mmCIF file of C-alpha atoms and ligand atoms in Angstrom:
data_model
loop_
_atom_site.group_PDB
_atom_site.id
_atom_site.type_symbol
_atom_site.label_atom_id
_atom_site.label_comp_id
_atom_site.label_asym_id
_atom_site.label_seq_id
_atom_site.Cartn_x
_atom_site.Cartn_y
_atom_site.Cartn_z
ATOM 1 C CA MET C 1 -93.295 -48.881 -63.587
ATOM 2 C CA ASN C 2 -91.712 -48.701 -66.992
ATOM 3 C CA SER C 3 -88.662 -50.779 -67.856
ATOM 4 C CA LYS C 4 -86.232 -47.876 -67.628
ATOM 5 C CA CYS C 5 -87.366 -47.222 -64.107
ATOM 6 C CA ILE C 6 -87.004 -50.914 -63.136
ATOM 7 C CA TYR C 7 -83.526 -50.912 -64.648
ATOM 8 C CA MET C 8 -82.476 -47.892 -62.574
ATOM 9 C CA VAL C 9 -83.802 -49.436 -59.373
ATOM 10 C CA MET C 10 -81.958 -52.670 -60.098
ATOM 11 C CA MET C 11 -78.714 -50.815 -60.710
ATOM 12 C CA ALA C 12 -79.112 -48.949 -57.457
ATOM 13 C CA VAL C 13 -79.678 -52.208 -55.563
ATOM 14 C CA LEU C 14 -76.688 -53.808 -57.241
ATOM 15 C CA ARG C 15 -74.461 -50.875 -56.374
ATOM 16 C CA LEU C 16 -75.599 -51.067 -52.780
ATOM 17 C CA MET C 17 -74.870 -54.802 -52.655
ATOM 18 C CA LEU C 18 -71.429 -54.340 -54.149
ATOM 19 C CA THR C 19 -70.374 -51.605 -51.798
ATOM 20 C CA SER C 20 -71.775 -53.168 -48.620
ATOM 21 C CA ALA C 21 -70.440 -56.688 -49.286
ATOM 22 C CA GLN C 22 -67.098 -57.526 -47.720
ATOM 23 C CA SER C 23 -64.536 -58.622 -50.211
ATOM 24 C CA CYS C 24 -60.939 -59.805 -50.263
ATOM 25 C CA PRO C 25 -58.048 -57.874 -51.781
ATOM 26 C CA PHE C 26 -56.544 -59.048 -55.074
ATOM 27 C CA HIS C 27 -54.757 -62.267 -54.095
ATOM 28 C CA MET C 28 -51.351 -61.305 -55.557
ATOM 29 C CA ASP C 29 -51.354 -58.119 -53.484
ATOM 30 C CA ILE C 30 -51.369 -60.041 -50.220
ATOM 31 C CA ALA C 31 -49.328 -63.162 -51.068
ATOM 32 C CA PRO C 32 -48.271 -65.295 -49.258
ATOM 33 C CA CYS C 33 -51.285 -64.533 -47.064
ATOM 34 C CA LEU C 34 -54.610 -65.972 -48.159
ATOM 35 C CA CYS C 35 -57.947 -64.248 -47.751
ATOM 36 C CA THR C 36 -61.180 -66.249 -47.694
ATOM 37 C CA GLU C 37 -64.776 -65.102 -47.759
ATOM 38 C CA ILE C 38 -66.935 -67.104 -45.336
ATOM 39 C CA GLY C 39 -70.719 -67.393 -45.321
ATOM 40 C CA PRO C 40 -73.373 -65.416 -47.165
ATOM 41 C CA SER C 41 -72.649 -61.949 -45.703
ATOM 42 C CA PRO C 42 -69.650 -62.788 -46.142
ATOM 43 C CA GLU C 43 -67.093 -62.542 -43.337
ATOM 44 C CA LEU C 44 -63.411 -62.396 -44.145
ATOM 45 C CA ASP C 45 -60.599 -64.547 -42.771
ATOM 46 C CA MET C 46 -56.889 -64.052 -43.368
ATOM 47 C CA ASP C 47 -54.283 -66.802 -43.131
ATOM 48 C CA CYS C 48 -50.668 -65.656 -42.985
ATOM 49 C CA SER C 49 -49.041 -68.954 -42.010
ATOM 50 C CA HIS C 50 -46.508 -68.744 -44.812
ATOM 51 C CA VAL C 51 -44.934 -65.349 -44.203
ATOM 52 C CA VAL C 52 -41.155 -65.484 -44.149
ATOM 53 C CA ASP C 53 -40.295 -62.301 -42.280
ATOM 54 C CA ILE C 54 -41.782 -59.255 -40.590
ATOM 55 C CA ASP C 55 -41.209 -56.923 -43.552
ATOM 56 C CA GLN C 56 -43.283 -59.191 -45.727
ATOM 57 C CA LEU C 57 -46.070 -59.311 -43.159
ATOM 58 C CA MET C 58 -46.105 -55.520 -42.853
ATOM 59 C CA ARG C 59 -46.146 -55.106 -46.648
ATOM 60 C CA VAL C 60 -49.183 -57.378 -46.909
ATOM 61 C CA PHE C 61 -51.164 -55.100 -44.623
ATOM 62 C CA GLN C 62 -50.210 -52.019 -46.647
ATOM 63 C CA ALA C 63 -51.931 -53.452 -49.748
ATOM 64 C CA ASP C 64 -55.176 -52.094 -51.128
ATOM 65 C CA PHE C 65 -57.927 -53.607 -48.948
ATOM 66 C CA PRO C 66 -61.532 -53.126 -50.168
ATOM 67 C CA SER C 67 -62.785 -54.066 -46.676
ATOM 68 C CA THR C 68 -60.925 -53.552 -43.424
ATOM 69 C CA ASN C 69 -63.038 -55.623 -41.020
ATOM 70 C CA TYR C 70 -61.820 -59.176 -40.715
ATOM 71 C CA ARG C 71 -63.156 -61.968 -38.572
ATOM 72 C CA ARG C 72 -59.984 -63.955 -37.980
ATOM 73 C CA LEU C 73 -56.251 -63.811 -38.562
ATOM 74 C CA SER C 74 -54.466 -67.170 -38.389
ATOM 75 C CA MET C 75 -50.751 -67.799 -38.408
ATOM 76 C CA THR C 76 -49.986 -71.444 -37.793
ATOM 77 C CA GLY C 77 -46.485 -72.876 -37.929
ATOM 78 C CA THR C 78 -45.432 -76.342 -36.844
ATOM 79 C CA PRO C 79 -43.107 -77.445 -34.025
ATOM 80 C CA ASP C 80 -40.399 -78.249 -36.593
ATOM 81 C CA ASP C 81 -41.034 -75.253 -38.773
ATOM 82 C CA PRO C 82 -42.154 -72.313 -36.612
ATOM 83 C CA ILE C 83 -43.116 -69.063 -38.315
ATOM 84 C CA PRO C 84 -39.823 -67.126 -38.596
ATOM 85 C CA ILE C 85 -41.029 -63.846 -37.130
ATOM 86 C CA SER C 86 -39.448 -62.665 -33.902
ATOM 87 C CA PHE C 87 -41.532 -59.607 -33.056
ATOM 88 C CA LEU C 88 -44.793 -57.843 -33.805
ATOM 89 C CA PRO C 89 -44.229 -54.074 -34.008
ATOM 90 C CA ASP C 90 -46.799 -51.332 -33.448
ATOM 91 C CA GLY C 91 -48.887 -50.798 -36.569
ATOM 92 C CA VAL C 92 -48.049 -54.184 -38.075
ATOM 93 C CA PHE C 93 -51.645 -54.791 -39.207
ATOM 94 C CA GLY C 94 -52.144 -51.371 -40.835
ATOM 95 C CA SER C 95 -55.789 -50.358 -40.760
ATOM 96 C CA ILE C 96 -57.136 -53.927 -40.762
ATOM 97 C CA THR C 97 -59.186 -54.985 -37.746
ATOM 98 C CA PHE C 98 -59.734 -58.491 -36.420
ATOM 99 C CA GLN C 99 -62.132 -60.166 -34.019
ATOM 100 C CA GLU C 100 -59.858 -63.134 -33.437
ATOM 101 C CA ILE C 101 -56.118 -63.554 -33.760
ATOM 102 C CA VAL C 102 -54.632 -67.034 -33.498
ATOM 103 C CA ILE C 103 -50.865 -67.434 -33.741
ATOM 104 C CA GLN C 104 -49.215 -70.727 -32.900
ATOM 105 C CA HIS C 105 -45.750 -72.185 -33.327
ATOM 106 C CA ALA C 106 -43.879 -68.977 -34.106
ATOM 107 C CA GLN C 107 -40.565 -67.472 -33.012
ATOM 108 C CA ILE C 108 -42.172 -64.328 -31.651
ATOM 109 C CA ASN C 109 -40.420 -63.173 -28.495
ATOM 110 C CA ARG C 110 -41.702 -59.606 -28.339
ATOM 111 C CA VAL C 111 -44.953 -57.792 -29.018
ATOM 112 C CA ASP C 112 -44.906 -54.001 -29.024
ATOM 113 C CA ASP C 113 -47.303 -52.264 -26.640
ATOM 114 C CA TYR C 114 -49.799 -51.256 -29.319
ATOM 115 C CA ALA C 115 -49.384 -53.930 -31.991
ATOM 116 C CA PHE C 116 -53.055 -54.892 -31.531
ATOM 117 C CA LEU C 117 -54.375 -51.360 -30.972
ATOM 118 C CA GLY C 118 -55.985 -51.185 -34.427
ATOM 119 C CA SER C 119 -58.396 -53.920 -33.290
ATOM 120 C CA LYS C 120 -59.244 -52.299 -29.968
ATOM 121 C CA ASP C 121 -62.988 -52.160 -30.631
ATOM 122 C CA THR C 122 -63.258 -55.544 -32.361
ATOM 123 C CA LEU C 123 -60.810 -57.996 -30.793
ATOM 124 C CA THR C 124 -62.537 -60.640 -28.656
ATOM 125 C CA MET C 125 -59.908 -63.355 -28.638
ATOM 126 C CA LEU C 126 -56.128 -63.571 -28.838
ATOM 127 C CA THR C 127 -54.226 -66.836 -28.844
ATOM 128 C CA LEU C 128 -50.459 -66.554 -29.056
ATOM 129 C CA ILE C 129 -49.114 -69.945 -28.053
ATOM 130 C CA HIS C 130 -46.096 -72.177 -28.608
ATOM 131 C CA SER C 131 -43.919 -69.159 -29.174
ATOM 132 C CA GLU C 132 -41.017 -67.462 -27.381
ATOM 133 C CA LEU C 133 -42.620 -64.563 -25.557
ATOM 134 C CA THR C 134 -40.753 -63.531 -22.425
ATOM 135 C CA SER C 135 -43.210 -60.718 -21.745
ATOM 136 C CA PHE C 136 -46.550 -59.518 -23.028
ATOM 137 C CA PRO C 137 -47.775 -55.896 -23.285
ATOM 138 C CA THR C 138 -50.636 -56.063 -20.807
ATOM 139 C CA THR C 139 -51.023 -52.261 -21.001
ATOM 140 C CA ILE C 140 -53.203 -52.836 -24.068
ATOM 141 C CA LEU C 141 -55.817 -54.849 -22.147
ATOM 142 C CA PRO C 142 -57.855 -51.980 -20.636
ATOM 143 C CA LEU C 143 -58.145 -50.446 -24.120
ATOM 144 C CA LEU C 144 -59.691 -53.552 -25.688
ATOM 145 C CA SER C 145 -63.364 -52.949 -25.009
ATOM 146 C CA ASP C 146 -64.842 -56.355 -25.864
ATOM 147 C CA PHE C 147 -61.863 -58.610 -25.228
ATOM 148 C CA ARG C 148 -62.915 -62.014 -23.830
ATOM 149 C CA GLU C 149 -60.182 -64.608 -24.170
ATOM 150 C CA LEU C 150 -56.403 -64.471 -23.836
ATOM 151 C CA ASP C 151 -54.251 -67.576 -24.252
ATOM 152 C CA LEU C 152 -50.488 -67.181 -23.865
ATOM 153 C CA SER C 153 -49.655 -70.777 -23.009
ATOM 154 C CA TYR C 154 -46.428 -72.500 -24.046
ATOM 155 C CA ASN C 155 -44.246 -69.387 -24.034
ATOM 156 C CA HIS C 156 -41.313 -68.292 -21.857
ATOM 157 C CA LEU C 157 -43.078 -65.582 -19.878
ATOM 158 C CA VAL C 158 -41.116 -64.621 -16.802
ATOM 159 C CA PHE C 159 -43.285 -61.861 -15.393
ATOM 160 C CA ILE C 160 -46.882 -60.840 -15.926
ATOM 161 C CA PRO C 161 -47.662 -57.338 -14.616
ATOM 162 C CA ASP C 162 -50.912 -56.774 -12.738
ATOM 163 C CA LEU C 163 -53.751 -57.265 -15.207
ATOM 164 C CA ARG C 164 -56.621 -54.905 -15.823
ATOM 165 C CA SER C 165 -59.658 -55.641 -17.975
ATOM 166 C CA SER C 166 -63.365 -55.282 -17.383
ATOM 167 C CA SER C 167 -64.270 -57.733 -20.154
ATOM 168 C CA LEU C 168 -61.798 -60.636 -19.968
ATOM 169 C CA ARG C 169 -63.526 -63.989 -19.298
ATOM 170 C CA SER C 170 -60.836 -66.539 -19.948
ATOM 171 C CA LEU C 171 -57.112 -66.347 -19.211
ATOM 172 C CA THR C 172 -54.606 -69.107 -19.934
ATOM 173 C CA LEU C 173 -50.979 -68.744 -18.913
ATOM 174 C CA ALA C 174 -50.238 -72.467 -18.694
ATOM 175 C CA HIS C 175 -46.842 -73.956 -19.535
ATOM 176 C CA ASN C 176 -44.790 -70.820 -18.868
ATOM 177 C CA THR C 177 -42.329 -72.575 -16.628
ATOM 178 C CA GLN C 178 -40.649 -69.501 -15.125
ATOM 179 C CA LEU C 179 -43.710 -67.367 -14.643
ATOM 180 C CA ASN C 180 -43.774 -64.880 -11.769
ATOM 181 C CA PHE C 181 -46.377 -62.277 -10.807
ATOM 182 C CA SER C 182 -47.344 -60.114 -7.897
ATOM 183 C CA ASP C 183 -49.919 -61.114 -5.291
ATOM 184 C CA ARG C 184 -52.323 -58.587 -6.799
ATOM 185 C CA VAL C 185 -52.009 -59.749 -10.415
ATOM 186 C CA PHE C 186 -55.670 -60.744 -10.806
ATOM 187 C CA ASP C 187 -57.296 -58.085 -8.632
ATOM 188 C CA GLU C 188 -58.618 -56.120 -11.581
ATOM 189 C CA ILE C 189 -59.831 -58.824 -13.922
ATOM 190 C CA ASP C 190 -63.017 -59.442 -11.998
ATOM 191 C CA GLN C 191 -65.093 -60.851 -14.885
ATOM 192 C CA ILE C 192 -62.894 -63.927 -15.207
ATOM 193 C CA ILE C 193 -64.704 -67.250 -15.572
ATOM 194 C CA ASP C 194 -61.872 -69.603 -16.557
ATOM 195 C CA LEU C 195 -58.355 -69.221 -15.217
ATOM 196 C CA ASN C 196 -55.522 -71.562 -16.162
ATOM 197 C CA ILE C 197 -52.065 -71.282 -14.591
ATOM 198 C CA ALA C 198 -51.128 -74.960 -14.807
ATOM 199 C CA HIS C 199 -47.547 -76.153 -15.424
ATOM 200 C CA CYS C 200 -45.954 -72.830 -14.388
ATOM 201 C CA ASN C 201 -43.749 -73.980 -11.484
ATOM 202 C CA MET C 202 -45.745 -71.865 -9.025
ATOM 203 C CA GLU C 203 -44.619 -72.559 -5.488
ATOM 204 C CA THR C 204 -47.271 -70.745 -3.483
ATOM 205 C CA ILE C 205 -50.774 -69.424 -3.897
ATOM 206 C CA PRO C 206 -50.959 -65.893 -2.495
ATOM 207 C CA PRO C 207 -53.791 -65.649 0.056
ATOM 208 C CA GLY C 208 -56.947 -64.082 -1.338
ATOM 209 C CA MET C 209 -55.751 -64.291 -4.935
ATOM 210 C CA PHE C 210 -59.210 -65.222 -6.278
ATOM 211 C CA LEU C 211 -61.378 -63.032 -4.092
ATOM 212 C CA ASN C 212 -62.380 -60.451 -6.693
ATOM 213 C CA MET C 213 -63.579 -62.963 -9.261
ATOM 214 C CA MET C 214 -67.270 -63.301 -8.470
ATOM 215 C CA ASN C 215 -68.066 -65.363 -11.587
ATOM 216 C CA LEU C 216 -65.064 -67.672 -11.467
ATOM 217 C CA SER C 217 -65.957 -71.172 -12.627
ATOM 218 C CA THR C 218 -62.739 -73.116 -13.253
ATOM 219 C CA VAL C 219 -59.250 -72.716 -11.810
ATOM 220 C CA TYR C 220 -56.491 -74.898 -13.205
ATOM 221 C CA LEU C 221 -53.330 -74.999 -11.097
ATOM 222 C CA GLU C 222 -52.189 -78.545 -11.801
ATOM 223 C CA TYR C 223 -48.547 -79.599 -12.164
ATOM 224 C CA ASN C 224 -47.058 -76.655 -10.334
ATOM 225 C CA LYS C 225 -44.720 -76.930 -7.352
ATOM 226 C CA ILE C 226 -47.174 -76.004 -4.649
ATOM 227 C CA THR C 227 -46.270 -77.671 -1.353
ATOM 228 C CA HIS C 228 -48.746 -76.138 1.120
ATOM 229 C CA LEU C 229 -52.272 -74.869 1.065
ATOM 230 C CA ASP C 230 -51.925 -71.908 3.411
ATOM 231 C CA ALA C 231 -54.812 -70.180 5.131
ATOM 232 C CA ALA C 232 -56.948 -68.255 2.607
ATOM 233 C CA SER C 233 -55.080 -69.697 -0.384
ATOM 234 C CA LEU C 234 -58.310 -71.098 -1.838
ATOM 235 C CA HIS C 235 -60.765 -68.465 -0.719
ATOM 236 C CA PHE C 236 -63.384 -67.718 -3.329
ATOM 237 C CA THR C 237 -66.395 -65.475 -3.650
ATOM 238 C CA SER C 238 -68.050 -67.310 -6.531
ATOM 239 C CA GLU C 239 -71.185 -69.389 -6.187
ATOM 240 C CA VAL C 240 -70.555 -70.945 -9.578
ATOM 241 C CA ILE C 241 -67.149 -72.546 -9.067
ATOM 242 C CA GLU C 242 -67.139 -75.961 -10.693
ATOM 243 C CA GLU C 243 -63.543 -77.062 -10.697
ATOM 244 C CA VAL C 244 -60.467 -76.231 -8.648
ATOM 245 C CA VAL C 245 -57.667 -78.401 -9.975
ATOM 246 C CA LEU C 246 -54.454 -78.831 -8.007
ATOM 247 C CA SER C 247 -53.491 -82.316 -9.123
ATOM 248 C CA GLY C 248 -49.849 -83.213 -9.665
ATOM 249 C CA ASN C 249 -48.411 -80.695 -7.213
ATOM 250 C CA GLN C 250 -46.342 -81.551 -4.116
ATOM 251 C CA ILE C 251 -48.939 -80.603 -1.559
ATOM 252 C CA SER C 252 -48.331 -82.277 1.766
ATOM 253 C CA ALA C 253 -50.294 -80.075 4.143
ATOM 254 C CA ALA C 254 -53.322 -77.830 4.319
ATOM 255 C CA GLU C 255 -53.773 -75.220 7.032
ATOM 256 C CA PRO C 256 -57.123 -74.642 8.700
ATOM 257 C CA ASN C 257 -59.247 -72.167 6.771
ATOM 258 C CA PHE C 258 -57.478 -72.809 3.465
ATOM 259 C CA PHE C 259 -60.732 -73.203 1.550
ATOM 260 C CA SER C 260 -64.000 -71.255 1.513
ATOM 261 C CA GLY C 261 -66.555 -69.374 -0.503
ATOM 262 C CA THR C 262 -67.443 -71.846 -3.265
ATOM 263 C CA GLY C 263 -70.867 -73.033 -4.337
ATOM 264 C CA LYS C 264 -72.268 -76.485 -3.732
ATOM 265 C CA HIS C 265 -71.147 -78.107 -6.974
ATOM 266 C CA THR C 266 -67.414 -77.669 -6.645
ATOM 267 C CA TYR C 267 -64.956 -80.405 -7.547
ATOM 268 C CA LEU C 268 -61.721 -79.978 -5.585
ATOM 269 C CA GLU C 269 -59.180 -82.084 -7.461
ATOM 270 C CA LEU C 270 -55.999 -82.986 -5.603
ATOM 271 C CA LEU C 271 -54.952 -86.162 -7.374
ATOM 272 C CA ASN C 272 -51.324 -87.265 -7.061
ATOM 273 C CA ASN C 273 -50.092 -85.025 -4.273
ATOM 274 C CA GLN C 274 -48.363 -85.946 -1.010
ATOM 275 C CA ILE C 275 -51.142 -85.364 1.456
ATOM 276 C CA THR C 276 -50.869 -87.737 4.400
ATOM 277 C CA THR C 277 -53.165 -86.285 7.010
ATOM 278 C CA LEU C 278 -56.708 -85.069 6.518
ATOM 279 C CA GLY C 279 -56.800 -83.106 9.751
ATOM 280 C CA GLU C 280 -60.318 -82.406 10.899
ATOM 281 C CA ALA C 281 -59.699 -78.695 11.535
ATOM 282 C CA SER C 282 -58.582 -78.132 7.933
ATOM 283 C CA TRP C 283 -60.801 -80.578 6.085
ATOM 284 C CA ARG C 284 -64.155 -80.778 7.850
ATOM 285 C CA PRO C 285 -65.095 -77.273 6.600
ATOM 286 C CA VAL C 286 -64.251 -78.348 3.041
ATOM 287 C CA PHE C 287 -66.530 -81.381 3.154
ATOM 288 C CA HIS C 288 -69.136 -79.342 4.941
ATOM 289 C CA ALA C 289 -69.110 -76.637 2.256
ATOM 290 C CA ILE C 290 -69.425 -78.956 -0.732
ATOM 291 C CA SER C 291 -71.761 -81.522 0.786
ATOM 292 C CA GLU C 292 -74.515 -79.431 2.298
ATOM 293 C CA HIS C 293 -77.377 -79.752 -0.223
ATOM 294 C CA GLY C 294 -74.761 -80.063 -2.947
ATOM 295 C CA ASP C 295 -73.071 -82.541 -5.231
ATOM 296 C CA GLY C 296 -69.470 -81.388 -4.877
ATOM 297 C CA LEU C 297 -66.577 -83.828 -4.692
ATOM 298 C CA VAL C 298 -63.087 -83.976 -3.193
ATOM 299 C CA MET C 299 -60.705 -86.079 -5.266
ATOM 300 C CA LEU C 300 -57.676 -87.402 -3.404
ATOM 301 C CA ASP C 301 -56.594 -90.432 -5.455
ATOM 302 C CA GLY C 302 -52.845 -90.942 -5.410
ATOM 303 C CA ASN C 303 -52.150 -89.417 -1.981
ATOM 304 C CA PRO C 304 -50.536 -91.576 0.740
ATOM 305 C CA LEU C 305 -53.257 -90.994 3.316
ATOM 306 C CA ASP C 306 -52.748 -91.969 6.916
ATOM 307 C CA CYS C 307 -55.782 -94.018 7.914
ATOM 308 C CA GLY C 308 -55.300 -93.791 11.646
ATOM 309 C CA CYS C 309 -57.678 -92.168 14.081
ATOM 310 C CA SER C 310 -57.058 -88.720 12.538
ATOM 311 C CA LEU C 311 -59.369 -89.895 9.759
ATOM 312 C CA ALA C 312 -62.161 -91.095 12.050
ATOM 313 C CA TRP C 313 -64.250 -87.907 11.596
ATOM 314 C CA LEU C 314 -64.444 -88.623 7.858
ATOM 315 C CA VAL C 315 -64.734 -92.413 7.823
ATOM 316 C CA THR C 316 -67.607 -92.355 10.307
ATOM 317 C CA SER C 317 -69.650 -89.804 8.360
ATOM 318 C CA SER C 318 -71.471 -91.438 5.482
ATOM 319 C CA SER C 319 -72.631 -88.069 4.212
ATOM 320 C CA PHE C 320 -69.070 -86.680 4.045
ATOM 321 C CA LEU C 321 -67.804 -89.949 2.517
ATOM 322 C CA SER C 322 -70.322 -89.670 -0.287
ATOM 323 C CA HIS C 323 -68.436 -86.542 -1.381
ATOM 324 C CA LEU C 324 -65.028 -88.207 -1.438
ATOM 325 C CA ALA C 325 -64.106 -89.658 -4.845
ATOM 326 C CA LEU C 326 -63.798 -93.459 -4.781
ATOM 327 C CA GLY C 327 -60.098 -93.595 -5.672
ATOM 328 C CA ALA C 328 -58.792 -92.235 -2.364
ATOM 329 C CA THR C 329 -56.624 -94.813 -0.604
ATOM 330 C CA CYS C 330 -54.642 -95.244 2.573
ATOM 331 C CA ALA C 331 -50.849 -95.331 2.235
ATOM 332 C CA ASN C 332 -51.113 -99.147 2.415
ATOM 333 C CA GLY C 333 -53.375 -99.240 -0.631
ATOM 334 C CA THR C 334 -56.747 -99.929 1.052
ATOM 335 C CA ALA C 335 -59.542 -97.764 -0.320
ATOM 336 C CA ILE C 336 -60.945 -95.261 2.188
ATOM 337 C CA HIS C 337 -64.401 -96.347 1.104
ATOM 338 C CA ASP C 338 -63.566 -99.929 2.135
ATOM 339 C CA LEU C 339 -62.625 -99.027 5.709
ATOM 340 C CA ASN C 340 -64.953 -100.199 8.421
ATOM 341 C CA PRO C 341 -66.466 -97.183 10.216
ATOM 342 C CA SER C 342 -67.344 -99.168 13.325
ATOM 343 C CA ALA C 343 -63.666 -100.083 13.805
ATOM 344 C CA PHE C 344 -62.939 -96.350 14.008
ATOM 345 C CA ASP C 345 -65.821 -95.846 16.425
ATOM 346 C CA HIS C 346 -64.433 -98.620 18.545
ATOM 347 C CA ASN C 347 -60.660 -97.994 18.312
ATOM 348 C CA CYS C 348 -60.591 -94.233 18.315
ATOM 349 C CA GLY C 349 -62.656 -93.649 21.445
ATOM 350 C CA ARG C 350 -65.507 -91.917 19.628
HETATM 351 C C1 NAG M 1 -41.619 -62.184 -8.347
HETATM 352 O O1 NAG M 1 -42.339 -60.970 -8.368
HETATM 353 C C2 NAG M 1 -42.473 -60.364 -7.095
HETATM 354 C C3 NAG M 1 -43.442 -59.204 -7.192
HETATM 355 O O2 NAG M 1 -43.095 -58.288 -8.157
HETATM 356 C C4 NAG M 1 -41.084 -59.966 -6.607
HETATM 357 O O3 NAG M 1 -41.174 -59.351 -5.336
HETATM 358 C C5 NAG M 1 -40.228 -61.220 -6.523
HETATM 359 O O4 NAG M 1 -38.907 -60.863 -6.183
HETATM 360 C C6 NAG M 1 -40.213 -61.978 -7.864
HETATM 361 N N1 NAG M 1 -39.564 -63.253 -7.660
HETATM 362 C C7 NAG M 1 -38.632 -63.716 -8.485
HETATM 363 C C8 NAG M 1 -38.105 -65.069 -8.173
HETATM 364 O O5 NAG M 1 -38.262 -63.102 -9.459
HETATM 365 C C1 NAG M 2 -71.429 -62.261 -13.337
HETATM 366 O O1 NAG M 2 -72.168 -62.650 -14.477
HETATM 367 C C2 NAG M 2 -73.434 -62.040 -14.554
HETATM 368 C C3 NAG M 2 -74.193 -62.614 -15.724
HETATM 369 O O2 NAG M 2 -73.517 -63.610 -16.385
HETATM 370 C C4 NAG M 2 -73.272 -60.541 -14.701
HETATM 371 O O3 NAG M 2 -74.530 -59.925 -14.767
HETATM 372 C C5 NAG M 2 -72.494 -60.023 -13.520
HETATM 373 O O4 NAG M 2 -72.225 -58.665 -13.709
HETATM 374 C C6 NAG M 2 -71.208 -60.771 -13.324
HETATM 375 N N1 NAG M 2 -70.642 -60.373 -12.058
HETATM 376 C C7 NAG M 2 -69.422 -59.933 -11.917
HETATM 377 C C8 NAG M 2 -68.996 -59.505 -10.545
HETATM 378 O O5 NAG M 2 -68.662 -59.889 -12.818
HETATM 379 C C1 NAG M 3 -54.409 -100.522 5.776
HETATM 380 O O1 NAG M 3 -54.679 -99.700 6.913
HETATM 381 C C2 NAG M 3 -56.028 -99.699 7.338
HETATM 382 C C3 NAG M 3 -56.187 -98.692 8.475
HETATM 383 O O2 NAG M 3 -55.241 -98.868 9.460
HETATM 384 C C4 NAG M 3 -56.434 -101.105 7.734
HETATM 385 O O3 NAG M 3 -57.791 -101.104 8.147
HETATM 386 C C5 NAG M 3 -56.248 -102.025 6.544
HETATM 387 O O4 NAG M 3 -56.543 -103.328 6.889
HETATM 388 C C6 NAG M 3 -54.820 -101.950 6.025
HETATM 389 N N1 NAG M 3 -54.733 -102.688 4.792
HETATM 390 C C7 NAG M 3 -53.743 -103.503 4.533
HETATM 391 C C8 NAG M 3 -53.781 -104.154 3.181
HETATM 392 O O5 NAG M 3 -52.862 -103.751 5.342
#
């Protein structure tokens, strides 16, 4: 090859590299947002933590963008200085797409139905926490084709409409203290793996609420105001459940048939409730389910358990006892594991 030919090939390669590489807009065009190029390809991240109002944010996304595909948008305020934006209107991000959007400590109380529509084919994760949302436009969910994780914790959500998504894996609604939803809210998010509705002042668990989630692995329901475990309230159809957390509620009673359908490695965590009686009809099936060939555990520390004869079925079964966490105590403070099984055999007519 002669040198002219080599030169032309090099120019062609260079042109290809320049046009295929992702690059940030001119920094003054998008101030106060900051664009960064990450990695060799590179990928682009945008940080808009310092925007002062919604008009400014919208203007930023009308600038001249050489590339429109961004990895992440971050907007991070602080508890004392939340981002002073109260709503996200449709079209706010122009033609820019994101894979991840993380907004925390903002004054956002409203998100228009299609504010995130531009990212419908790219968005995998949305975190909008420590803000003032009273509702969230769940109508967008079925349109987001690869959406995996939604975290709306620490808002003021009052009602979540029935959810629909065939891709969502992780849903966090924790710390929305007035949250309400229908009994069917989770029926059509059947790919869920991690579900967190802790600290929401829930009073009841609708029967069968988890039945469609065949891959469910963790359920966090701690620090609600649940008082009873009604029949079918903890019915699952997932072999891979690892944790069901109900600690810090006000549970005093569990009906027979409240629990079924987990695998053999489930931890049922009921620390710091008000359970007094572990009635055999309600609880034997629980210990049976998690103990047979499994390494599951029931955690009952911090419950004022009555250690009379109603507990004999448990205390006299060393195999069931090996699946009761060590911290469980009688109301008088004696550890269940320290009770003498033969006294129960003798005193309880077994
Ligand atoms: C909660 O939502 C359900 C279902 O839509 C409704 O029937 C019920 O009245 C609501 N409860 C409260 C306290 O708003
Ligand atoms: C559960 O996960 C497996 C693989 O991780 C997947 O093939 C299957 O479709 C999932 N099942 C349901 C009901 O979502
Ligand atoms: C507590 O109650 C259990 C069961 O009745 C009894 O075996 C144990 O001795 C009691 N412990 C104390 C400290 O009184």
